[in-house]
Short mmCIF file of C-alpha atoms and ligand atoms in Angstrom, two decimals:
data_model
loop_
_atom_site.label_atom_id
_atom_site.label_comp_id
_atom_site.label_asym_id
_atom_site.label_seq_id
_atom_site.Cartn_x
_atom_site.Cartn_y
_atom_site.Cartn_z
CA UNK G 1 87.56 -318.83 190.90
CA UNK G 2 84.00 -321.32 190.47
CA UNK G 3 81.11 -322.46 193.04
CA UNK G 4 78.09 -323.67 192.89
CA UNK G 5 75.67 -323.80 195.83
CA UNK G 6 72.12 -325.70 195.71
CA UNK G 7 72.31 -325.95 191.64
CA UNK G 8 69.25 -327.94 189.89
CA UNK G 9 68.71 -328.30 186.79
CA UNK G 10 66.11 -329.55 184.41
CA UNK G 11 65.06 -330.43 181.45
CA UNK G 12 61.49 -329.91 181.00
CA UNK G 13 59.82 -331.76 183.63
CA UNK G 14 63.08 -334.37 184.32
CA UNK G 15 65.68 -333.03 187.14
CA UNK G 16 68.40 -333.80 186.06
CA UNK G 17 71.04 -331.71 188.66
CA UNK G 18 69.80 -332.10 192.32
CA UNK G 19 70.95 -329.68 194.83
CA UNK G 20 74.60 -329.53 193.02
CA UNK G 21 76.82 -327.86 195.43
CA UNK G 22 80.70 -327.66 194.22
CA UNK G 23 83.76 -325.72 194.16
CA UNK G 24 86.75 -325.37 192.46
CA UNK G 25 89.53 -322.73 192.96
CA UNK G 26 92.27 -321.58 190.28
CA UNK G 27 95.25 -323.00 189.10
CA UNK G 28 93.15 -326.45 190.18
CA UNK G 29 92.39 -329.60 187.71
CA UNK G 30 89.10 -331.00 189.04
CA UNK G 31 87.30 -333.64 188.09
CA UNK G 32 84.15 -335.05 187.84
CA UNK G 33 83.27 -338.60 187.33
CA UNK G 34 79.91 -340.61 187.27
CA UNK G 35 78.14 -343.33 185.34
CA UNK G 36 76.18 -342.70 181.92
CA UNK G 37 73.13 -340.13 182.42
CA UNK G 38 74.17 -339.07 186.15
CA UNK G 39 73.96 -335.32 185.24
CA UNK G 40 77.67 -334.45 184.44
CA UNK G 41 77.16 -333.04 181.14
CA UNK G 42 74.71 -330.92 182.42
CA UNK G 43 76.61 -329.76 185.15
CA UNK G 44 79.29 -328.00 182.32
CA UNK G 45 75.94 -326.96 180.60
CA UNK G 46 75.02 -325.51 183.76
CA UNK G 47 78.08 -323.63 184.51
CA UNK G 48 78.56 -322.89 180.92
CA UNK G 49 74.68 -321.05 180.31
CA UNK G 50 73.98 -323.65 177.68
CA UNK G 51 71.33 -325.33 180.08
CA UNK G 52 70.66 -323.19 182.66
CA UNK G 53 69.94 -324.14 186.07
CA UNK G 54 66.77 -323.41 187.19
CA UNK G 55 67.60 -322.53 190.69
CA UNK G 56 70.98 -322.25 192.97
CA UNK G 57 73.36 -319.99 192.85
CA UNK G 58 76.19 -320.70 190.51
CA UNK G 59 78.81 -318.12 191.35
CA UNK G 60 82.39 -317.38 189.05
CA UNK G 61 84.80 -314.94 190.42
CA UNK G 62 82.82 -313.32 192.55
CA UNK G 63 79.89 -312.49 189.75
CA UNK G 64 77.14 -314.60 189.55
CA UNK G 65 76.80 -315.75 185.82
CA UNK G 66 73.80 -318.38 186.13
CA UNK G 67 71.34 -315.87 184.25
CA UNK G 68 74.40 -315.12 181.74
CA UNK G 69 74.25 -315.61 178.21
CA UNK G 70 76.36 -318.56 176.73
CA UNK G 71 79.01 -315.65 174.82
CA UNK G 72 79.05 -313.38 178.10
CA UNK G 73 79.95 -316.25 180.19
CA UNK G 74 82.98 -317.24 177.31
CA UNK G 75 83.97 -313.71 177.61
CA UNK G 76 84.32 -313.56 181.23
CA UNK G 77 86.63 -316.59 180.67
CA UNK G 78 84.69 -320.69 180.52
CA UNK G 79 85.45 -322.27 177.81
CA UNK G 80 83.90 -325.75 177.45
CA UNK G 81 85.08 -329.41 175.38
CA UNK G 82 81.82 -330.40 174.47
CA UNK G 83 81.92 -334.43 174.21
CA UNK G 84 81.90 -335.70 170.62
CA UNK G 85 84.40 -332.60 169.94
CA UNK G 86 82.11 -330.96 167.32
CA UNK G 87 84.40 -329.58 165.22
CA UNK G 88 83.17 -327.35 162.44
CA UNK G 89 83.55 -330.14 159.41
CA UNK G 90 84.06 -328.60 156.44
CA UNK G 91 85.94 -325.54 157.99
CA UNK G 92 89.73 -326.15 158.08
CA UNK G 93 92.47 -326.91 161.15
CA UNK G 94 93.31 -322.88 161.09
CA UNK G 95 89.52 -321.85 160.61
CA UNK G 96 88.64 -323.48 163.45
CA UNK G 97 90.80 -321.99 165.24
CA UNK G 98 89.55 -318.20 164.00
CA UNK G 99 86.11 -319.80 165.28
CA UNK G 100 87.63 -319.97 168.50
CA UNK G 101 89.13 -316.52 168.86
CA UNK G 102 85.96 -315.20 167.41
CA UNK G 103 84.71 -312.82 170.36
CA UNK G 104 88.23 -311.71 171.03
CA UNK G 105 89.52 -308.34 170.46
CA UNK G 106 93.04 -308.60 170.83
CA UNK G 107 93.58 -309.89 167.29
CA UNK G 108 97.13 -309.26 167.42
CA UNK G 109 97.87 -311.78 169.85
CA UNK G 110 95.75 -313.83 168.15
CA UNK G 111 98.62 -315.95 165.63
CA UNK G 112 101.06 -316.44 168.69
CA UNK G 113 98.35 -318.11 170.63
CA UNK G 114 97.84 -320.69 166.83
CA UNK G 115 101.41 -320.95 166.85
CA UNK G 116 101.67 -321.80 170.73
CA UNK G 117 98.30 -324.65 169.57
CA UNK G 118 100.61 -326.22 166.56
CA UNK G 119 103.89 -326.43 169.31
CA UNK G 120 101.60 -328.74 171.46
CA UNK G 121 99.67 -330.44 168.84
CA UNK G 122 102.41 -330.65 166.14
CA UNK G 123 99.77 -332.77 164.12
CA UNK G 124 97.41 -330.10 163.65
CA UNK G 125 100.00 -327.55 162.32
CA UNK G 126 100.48 -330.30 159.25
CA UNK G 127 97.76 -330.36 158.71
CA UNK G 128 96.68 -327.00 159.12
CA UNK G 129 95.00 -326.78 155.50
CA UNK G 130 92.41 -329.65 156.21
CA UNK G 131 89.15 -329.58 156.36
CA UNK G 132 88.74 -330.66 160.15
CA UNK G 133 85.86 -333.32 159.46
CA UNK G 134 89.05 -335.25 157.41
CA UNK G 135 90.80 -335.48 160.64
CA UNK G 136 90.93 -338.66 162.88
CA UNK G 137 89.19 -339.12 166.43
CA UNK G 138 91.99 -338.26 168.29
CA UNK G 139 92.67 -335.02 166.23
CA UNK G 140 89.23 -333.88 165.98
CA UNK G 141 89.98 -334.33 170.14
CA UNK G 142 92.86 -332.25 169.63
CA UNK G 143 91.27 -329.11 167.50
CA UNK G 144 88.29 -329.23 169.51
CA UNK G 145 90.72 -328.95 172.46
CA UNK G 146 92.43 -326.16 170.41
CA UNK G 147 90.04 -324.23 169.47
CA UNK G 148 88.74 -323.92 172.52
CA UNK G 149 91.85 -322.67 174.01
CA UNK G 150 92.16 -320.05 171.76
CA UNK G 151 89.11 -318.12 173.14
CA UNK G 152 91.80 -317.93 175.96
CA UNK G 153 89.50 -319.22 178.52
CA UNK G 154 91.09 -319.33 182.22
CA UNK G 155 88.43 -322.06 183.61
CA UNK G 156 88.64 -324.89 180.50
CA UNK G 157 85.17 -326.72 180.89
CA UNK G 158 86.36 -330.63 179.24
CA UNK G 159 83.61 -333.35 179.08
CA UNK G 160 85.02 -336.33 178.64
CA UNK G 161 88.05 -336.01 176.50
CA UNK G 162 89.03 -339.91 175.99
CA UNK G 163 86.09 -341.13 174.78
CA UNK G 164 85.95 -343.39 172.18
CA UNK G 165 89.79 -342.27 171.26
CA UNK G 166 92.46 -345.26 171.13
CA UNK G 167 94.45 -346.04 174.40
CA UNK G 168 97.82 -344.25 173.18
CA UNK G 169 95.63 -340.92 172.18
CA UNK G 170 94.03 -340.95 175.64
CA UNK G 171 97.45 -340.55 177.32
CA UNK G 172 98.24 -337.80 175.02
CA UNK G 173 95.78 -336.00 175.43
CA UNK G 174 95.92 -336.04 179.48
CA UNK G 175 99.78 -335.51 178.85
CA UNK G 176 98.33 -332.56 177.43
CA UNK G 177 95.56 -331.30 179.64
CA UNK G 178 98.46 -331.82 182.63
CA UNK G 179 100.71 -328.78 180.39
CA UNK G 180 97.44 -326.91 179.49
CA UNK G 181 96.97 -326.35 183.30
CA UNK G 182 100.86 -325.95 184.30
CA UNK G 183 101.99 -323.99 181.86
CA UNK G 184 98.96 -321.41 181.24
CA UNK G 185 97.61 -321.72 184.99
CA UNK G 186 94.29 -322.56 183.20
CA UNK G 187 91.76 -323.98 185.99
CA UNK G 188 90.45 -327.74 184.73
CA UNK G 189 87.15 -328.79 184.66
CA UNK G 190 86.97 -332.03 183.78
CA UNK G 191 84.35 -334.47 183.21
CA UNK G 192 85.09 -337.83 182.69
CA UNK G 193 83.87 -341.83 182.88
CA UNK G 194 87.81 -343.19 182.50
CA UNK G 195 87.36 -342.42 186.42
CA UNK G 196 91.18 -344.13 187.15
CA UNK G 197 93.15 -341.74 184.53
CA UNK G 198 90.81 -338.61 185.24
CA UNK G 199 91.61 -339.17 189.35
CA UNK G 200 95.20 -338.96 188.28
CA UNK G 201 95.65 -335.95 186.61
CA UNK G 202 93.41 -334.09 188.86
CA UNK G 203 93.82 -333.37 192.31
CA UNK G 204 90.37 -333.55 193.66
CA UNK G 205 86.96 -335.25 192.68
CA UNK G 206 83.37 -335.51 192.90
CA UNK G 207 81.37 -338.29 192.26
CA UNK G 208 77.96 -337.57 190.71
CA UNK G 209 75.02 -340.03 190.98
CA UNK G 210 71.64 -339.93 189.46
CA UNK G 211 72.06 -336.12 189.23
CA UNK G 212 73.67 -335.49 193.23
CA UNK G 213 77.02 -334.99 194.26
CA UNK G 214 78.10 -338.29 196.91
CA UNK G 215 81.35 -338.10 197.60
CA UNK G 216 84.17 -335.36 197.53
CA UNK G 217 87.75 -335.40 197.96
CA UNK G 218 90.95 -335.38 197.22
CA UNK G 219 91.80 -337.70 194.40
CA UNK G 220 94.22 -339.62 196.37
CA UNK G 221 91.50 -340.71 198.51
CA UNK G 222 88.82 -341.42 196.03
CA UNK G 223 91.10 -343.98 194.05
CA UNK G 224 91.38 -345.62 197.67
CA UNK G 225 87.80 -345.40 198.58
CA UNK G 226 86.49 -349.16 198.04
CA UNK G 227 83.22 -347.50 196.70
CA UNK G 228 85.10 -345.83 193.80
CA UNK G 229 87.31 -348.70 193.29
CA UNK G 230 84.18 -351.35 193.17
CA UNK G 231 81.66 -348.70 191.00
CA UNK G 232 84.26 -346.57 188.81
CA UNK G 233 87.97 -348.09 188.58
CA UNK G 234 86.54 -351.62 187.91
CA UNK G 235 88.87 -353.18 190.73
P1 ATP P 1 76.94 -339.03 179.61
O1 ATP P 1 77.99 -339.72 180.89
O2 ATP P 1 75.69 -340.30 179.00
O3 ATP P 1 77.10 -338.47 178.74
P2 ATP P 1 75.89 -337.80 181.70
O4 ATP P 1 76.50 -338.06 183.19
O5 ATP P 1 77.29 -336.46 181.30
O6 ATP P 1 75.92 -338.73 180.99
P3 ATP P 1 73.82 -336.15 180.78
O7 ATP P 1 73.89 -336.27 179.64
O8 ATP P 1 74.04 -334.71 181.97
O9 ATP P 1 74.92 -337.71 182.15
O10 ATP P 1 72.33 -336.36 181.49
C1 ATP P 1 71.33 -336.31 182.91
C2 ATP P 1 70.08 -336.86 182.63
O11 ATP P 1 69.19 -335.50 182.35
C3 ATP P 1 69.89 -338.04 182.12
O12 ATP P 1 68.50 -338.33 182.67
C4 ATP P 1 69.30 -337.53 180.72
O13 ATP P 1 69.02 -338.51 179.72
C5 ATP P 1 68.53 -336.50 180.89
N1 ATP P 1 69.02 -335.90 179.73
C6 ATP P 1 70.64 -335.55 179.27
N2 ATP P 1 69.71 -334.74 178.07
C7 ATP P 1 68.70 -334.61 178.01
C8 ATP P 1 67.63 -333.06 177.02
N3 ATP P 1 67.78 -332.73 175.78
N4 ATP P 1 66.79 -333.50 177.23
C9 ATP P 1 65.78 -334.57 178.27
N5 ATP P 1 66.49 -335.13 179.21
C10 ATP P 1 68.26 -335.16 179.33
#
């Protein structure tokens, strides 16, 4: 579904991604783990077109996307849930969800999707008319995921959904990730510092260090890999 080949991305003179190559097949949950500053967010930003890569190739369903504008990429079916949640704080929950559906032309189906989201996250249903900025951290993460789902993505890019959330909420979010993948066949590319949880929900994973992919394997093998255990699982 998605293939990155030798992608190099820069911030001015700073090179953040070095020869990054990876593949994601339809229906998978794949994770990218790594330390702070490894280049995980930049990988997502390069895929979604927000920080375009300088060289290499990014192909989505047979089409090269690396020179495309972010909104065209959303239109093709790739949507990103940004780190730090970034919802619209002064808009209500319902209005935030409407924003997620902004580019859609099938307006009739939008209401149905909103109802599906309220089933997924009943707490958001209770808070429909509440301003996004007044929600708790966990609820804002749920809203950020929901807003992305309103675009009906086929590939969902998630940037550290567990960041700053209490363990119980993190478990709920990961259950929802599993559900979104299973119920809608939404392919998920999950960037996480919580490697333990990420490798439990994903079937495969990549490890990134200093802008390079240093390991790629099944989650099962990565969970038992001695280097991964020491560096990322705290074992
Ligand atoms: P984190 O877990 O802290 O979000 P990350 O693995 O997502 O880390 P990136 O945010 O992709 O890492 O950063 C990769 C590198 O690019 C780092 O060296 C970072 O300092 C640098 N970088 C990121 N954003 C910018 C920017 N806007 N301008 C300059 N350098 C940047």
